[in-house]
């Protein structure tokens, strides 16, 4: 999502940025390392592993590495995204989690943790990098405690449904194979269901057909490769599993309204 090294501790602001288009937040994507999203204000919807739910102010959303997600970021939404180095991933949950912080004390405690972490990340004092990682460790303890204290009514029972489990498995397969030119029928066969059933479940959990989730993920990667690399369009097409550059160009233009070359001319991506 953001042009920061995938395995470096970083804290980045989240806000609407019309100049880069809604795809920067809404398109399906994943990261090589875990992410923690804090929504300070505003509300919207986020789709994690194919399950869409609402979010609001004082929400914490944890995303394990390689978890496919995308979210609506309206003009009132503001928050931060924390990039967690893979070396510290064992200190965080193995599954996605969505916490709603209703207690004022907990909200203030989180603000203090994030402020301390951001201060060390910006510091030029000796040991600031080490201090930032220690602050991340404290934040992981805070998150664990909030997770253990959450109310039963904050648990989303839909995550335990057969449809949600199937779609989560589907998004996991997409992350592993999106550049291999597999069709929805191929994924359905891998999951032991029919394409019709898979699409029905995707619509039930995310209000989007199975093909939309797949194409959205591929096109997000295409945009990143076009804007943040100098690879020829033909090589981008090949790496994403397209049979030809011409087919890739037609697909890309149908999705974005621009040819790959026109899109690339907008220049490298910048942080939101």
Coordinates of C-alpha atoms in Angstrom, one line a residue:
X1 CA 0.0 0.0 0.0
X2 CA 2.7 2.5 1.0
X3 CA 6.2 2.8 -0.6
X4 CA 8.1 1.9 2.5
X5 CA 10.4 -1.1 2.8
X6 CA 8.3 -4.1 3.5
X7 CA 10.3 -5.3 6.5
X8 CA 11.2 -2.0 8.2
X9 CA 9.4 -0.6 11.2
X10 CA 7.4 2.4 10.0
X11 CA 4.3 4.4 11.0
X12 CA 2.4 6.0 8.1
X13 CA -0.6 8.3 8.1
X14 CA -3.8 7.1 6.4
X15 CA -6.1 9.6 4.9
X16 CA -8.0 10.1 1.6
X17 CA -5.8 11.2 -1.2
X18 CA -7.8 11.8 -4.4
X19 CA -4.7 12.5 -6.4
X20 CA -3.7 8.8 -6.3
X21 CA -7.2 7.4 -6.7
X22 CA -9.4 5.2 -4.5
X23 CA -7.5 2.1 -5.6
X24 CA -4.6 3.0 -3.2
X25 CA -6.9 1.9 -0.4
X26 CA -9.9 0.0 -1.8
X27 CA -8.1 -2.4 -4.1
X28 CA -7.3 -5.9 -2.7
X29 CA -3.6 -6.2 -1.7
X30 CA -1.4 -7.8 1.0
X31 CA 2.0 -7.2 2.6
X32 CA 5.0 -9.3 3.2
X33 CA 5.0 -8.4 6.9
X34 CA 2.1 -7.7 9.4
X35 CA 0.3 -4.4 9.6
X36 CA -1.7 -2.7 12.4
X37 CA -4.3 -0.1 11.3
X38 CA -5.5 2.5 13.8
X39 CA -8.5 4.5 12.8
X40 CA -8.5 7.7 14.8
X41 CA -11.6 9.2 13.3
X42 CA -14.2 8.6 10.5
X43 CA -15.9 5.5 9.5
X44 CA -16.1 3.1 6.5
X45 CA -15.8 -0.5 5.6
X46 CA -12.9 -2.9 5.4
X47 CA -12.6 -6.2 3.7
X48 CA -10.2 -8.6 5.3
X49 CA -9.7 -12.1 3.8
X50 CA -12.9 -11.7 1.9
X51 CA -15.1 -10.6 4.8
X52 CA -16.4 -7.1 4.8
X53 CA -17.3 -5.2 8.0
X54 CA -17.7 -1.7 9.2
X55 CA -15.1 0.3 11.1
X56 CA -15.2 3.6 13.1
X57 CA -13.2 5.8 15.3
X58 CA -10.9 4.2 17.9
X59 CA -10.7 0.9 15.9
X60 CA -7.6 -1.3 15.7
X61 CA -7.3 -3.8 12.9
X62 CA -4.5 -6.3 12.8
X63 CA -3.5 -7.9 9.5
X64 CA -1.0 -10.9 9.5
X65 CA 1.4 -11.0 6.7
X66 CA 0.0 -12.1 3.3
X67 CA -3.6 -11.3 4.4
X68 CA -5.6 -9.9 1.5
X69 CA -7.5 -6.7 2.4
X70 CA -8.8 -3.4 1.1
X71 CA -10.8 -0.6 2.7
X72 CA -12.9 2.4 2.0
X73 CA -11.2 5.7 3.0
X74 CA -13.7 8.5 2.9
X75 CA -12.9 12.2 3.4
X76 CA -13.5 12.0 7.2
X77 CA -11.2 9.0 7.8
X78 CA -7.9 9.6 9.4
X79 CA -5.5 7.1 11.1
X80 CA -2.2 5.4 11.0
X81 CA -0.7 2.2 9.6
X82 CA 2.1 0.5 11.5
X83 CA 4.5 -1.8 9.5
X84 CA 5.7 -4.6 11.8
X85 CA 9.0 -6.2 11.0
X86 CA 8.8 -9.9 10.3
X87 CA 11.3 -10.6 13.1
X88 CA 8.7 -9.3 15.6
X89 CA 5.7 -11.1 14.0
X90 CA 5.7 -13.9 16.6
X91 CA 4.7 -11.3 19.2
X92 CA 1.4 -10.6 17.3
X93 CA -1.6 -12.8 16.6
X94 CA -1.6 -15.4 13.7
X95 CA -5.2 -14.4 12.6
X96 CA -6.7 -11.0 11.6
X97 CA -8.3 -9.2 14.5
X98 CA -10.6 -6.1 14.7
X99 CA -10.8 -4.4 18.1
X100 CA -13.1 -1.5 18.9
X101 CA -11.7 0.5 21.8
X102 CA -14.7 1.8 23.8
X103 CA -12.9 2.6 27.0
X104 CA -11.5 6.1 27.2
X105 CA -8.5 4.9 29.3
X106 CA -7.6 2.3 26.7
X107 CA -7.9 5.0 24.0
X108 CA -5.5 7.3 25.9
X109 CA -3.1 4.5 26.5
X110 CA -3.0 3.6 22.8
X111 CA -2.3 7.3 21.9
X112 CA 0.6 7.3 24.4
X113 CA 2.1 4.2 22.9
X114 CA 1.8 5.5 19.3
X115 CA 3.2 8.9 20.3
X116 CA 6.2 7.3 22.0
X117 CA 6.8 5.0 19.0
X118 CA 6.5 7.9 16.5
X119 CA 8.9 10.0 18.6
X120 CA 11.6 7.4 18.5
X121 CA 11.1 6.8 14.8
X122 CA 11.7 10.5 14.1
X123 CA 14.5 10.9 16.7
X124 CA 18.2 11.2 15.7
X125 CA 19.4 10.4 19.2
X126 CA 21.7 7.4 19.8
X127 CA 19.7 4.2 20.2
X128 CA 16.5 5.6 18.8
X129 CA 16.1 2.6 16.4
X130 CA 16.4 0.2 19.3
X131 CA 14.0 2.3 21.4
X132 CA 11.5 2.3 18.6
X133 CA 11.5 -1.5 18.5
X134 CA 11.1 -1.7 22.3
X135 CA 8.1 0.6 22.0
X136 CA 6.7 -1.8 19.4
X137 CA 7.1 -4.6 21.9
X138 CA 5.2 -2.6 24.5
X139 CA 2.5 -2.0 21.9
X140 CA 2.2 -5.7 21.2
X141 CA 1.6 -6.3 24.9
X142 CA -1.1 -3.6 24.9
X143 CA -2.8 -5.2 21.9
X144 CA -2.7 -8.6 23.6
X145 CA -4.3 -7.2 26.7
X146 CA -7.0 -5.4 24.8
X147 CA -7.7 -8.6 22.8
X148 CA -8.1 -10.6 26.1
X149 CA -10.4 -7.9 27.6
X150 CA -12.7 -7.4 24.6
X151 CA -16.4 -7.8 25.1
X152 CA -18.2 -10.9 23.6
X153 CA -20.5 -8.6 21.6
X154 CA -17.5 -7.3 19.6
X155 CA -16.8 -10.8 18.2
X156 CA -18.0 -11.1 14.6
X157 CA -19.8 -14.5 14.4
X158 CA -19.7 -14.4 10.6
X159 CA -16.0 -15.4 10.7
X160 CA -17.1 -18.9 11.8
X161 CA -19.5 -19.5 9.0
X162 CA -18.8 -22.0 6.2
X163 CA -19.0 -19.2 3.6
X164 CA -16.4 -17.0 5.5
X165 CA -14.0 -19.9 5.9
X166 CA -14.3 -20.8 2.2
X167 CA -13.7 -17.2 1.0
X168 CA -10.8 -16.8 3.5
X169 CA -9.2 -19.9 2.0
X170 CA -9.9 -18.5 -1.5
X171 CA -8.1 -15.2 -0.7
X172 CA -5.2 -17.2 0.7
X173 CA -4.9 -19.1 -2.5
X174 CA -5.1 -15.9 -4.5
X175 CA -2.1 -14.5 -2.6
X176 CA -0.1 -17.6 -3.4
X177 CA -1.1 -17.9 -7.1
X178 CA -2.4 -14.6 -8.5
X179 CA 0.4 -14.3 -11.0
X180 CA -0.1 -17.8 -12.4
X181 CA -3.1 -17.0 -14.8
X182 CA -5.4 -19.3 -12.8
X183 CA -9.2 -18.8 -13.3
X184 CA -12.0 -18.8 -10.8
X185 CA -12.7 -22.4 -11.9
X186 CA -9.2 -23.4 -11.1
X187 CA -9.4 -21.9 -7.6
X188 CA -12.8 -23.5 -7.1
X189 CA -11.4 -26.9 -8.1
X190 CA -8.5 -26.4 -5.6
X191 CA -11.1 -25.8 -2.9
X192 CA -13.3 -28.6 -3.9
X193 CA -16.4 -26.5 -4.7
X194 CA -18.1 -25.3 -7.9
X195 CA -17.3 -21.8 -9.3
X196 CA -21.0 -20.9 -8.8
X197 CA -20.8 -21.8 -5.1
X198 CA -17.6 -19.9 -4.6
X199 CA -19.0 -16.8 -6.3
X200 CA -22.2 -17.1 -4.2
X201 CA -20.1 -17.2 -1.0
X202 CA -17.9 -14.3 -2.1
X203 CA -21.0 -12.2 -2.7
X204 CA -22.4 -13.2 0.7
X205 CA -19.3 -12.2 2.6
X206 CA -17.9 -9.3 0.6
X207 CA -20.7 -8.3 -1.8
X208 CA -18.2 -9.0 -4.7
X209 CA -18.0 -11.9 -7.1
X210 CA -15.0 -14.3 -6.9
X211 CA -13.7 -12.9 -10.2
X212 CA -13.8 -9.3 -8.9
X213 CA -11.7 -10.2 -5.9
X214 CA -9.2 -12.0 -8.1
X215 CA -8.9 -9.3 -10.8
X216 CA -8.7 -6.6 -8.2
X217 CA -5.7 -8.2 -6.5
X218 CA -4.0 -8.7 -9.9
X219 CA -4.6 -5.1 -11.0
X220 CA -3.3 -3.7 -7.7
X221 CA 0.0 -5.5 -8.3
X222 CA 0.1 -4.3 -11.9
X223 CA -0.3 -0.7 -10.8
X224 CA 2.5 -1.0 -8.3
X225 CA 4.8 -2.6 -10.8
X226 CA 4.1 0.0 -13.4
X227 CA 4.6 3.0 -11.0
X228 CA 7.4 1.7 -8.8
X229 CA 9.6 -0.2 -11.3
X230 CA 11.1 0.4 -14.7
X231 CA 10.1 -3.0 -16.0
X232 CA 8.9 -3.0 -19.6
X233 CA 5.1 -3.4 -19.9
X234 CA 5.6 -6.8 -21.6
X235 CA 7.6 -8.0 -18.6
X236 CA 5.0 -6.8 -16.2
X237 CA 2.4 -8.7 -18.2
X238 CA 4.5 -11.8 -18.1
X239 CA 5.2 -11.7 -14.4
X240 CA 1.4 -11.4 -13.7
X241 CA 0.6 -14.4 -15.9
X242 CA -0.8 -12.7 -18.9
X243 CA -0.4 -14.5 -22.2
X244 CA 0.6 -11.4 -24.1
X245 CA 1.3 -7.7 -23.5
X246 CA -1.7 -6.8 -25.7
X247 CA -4.1 -8.8 -23.6
X248 CA -2.7 -7.2 -20.4
X249 CA -3.0 -3.8 -21.9
X250 CA -6.7 -4.4 -22.8
X251 CA -7.5 -5.7 -19.4
X252 CA -5.6 -2.9 -17.6
X253 CA -7.3 -0.2 -19.7
X254 CA -10.7 -1.7 -19.1
X255 CA -10.1 -1.6 -15.4
X256 CA -8.4 1.8 -15.1
X257 CA -9.4 3.8 -18.2
X258 CA -5.7 4.2 -19.0
X259 CA -3.1 2.2 -20.9
X260 CA -0.2 0.8 -18.8
X261 CA 2.1 3.5 -20.4
X262 CA -0.3 6.3 -19.6
X263 CA -0.7 5.1 -16.0
X264 CA 3.1 4.9 -15.6
X265 CA 3.6 8.5 -16.8
X266 CA 1.9 9.7 -13.6
X267 CA 5.2 8.9 -11.9
X268 CA 6.3 6.9 -8.8
X269 CA 3.9 6.6 -5.9
X270 CA 4.2 8.6 -2.8
X271 CA 3.0 8.0 0.7
X272 CA -0.7 8.8 1.4

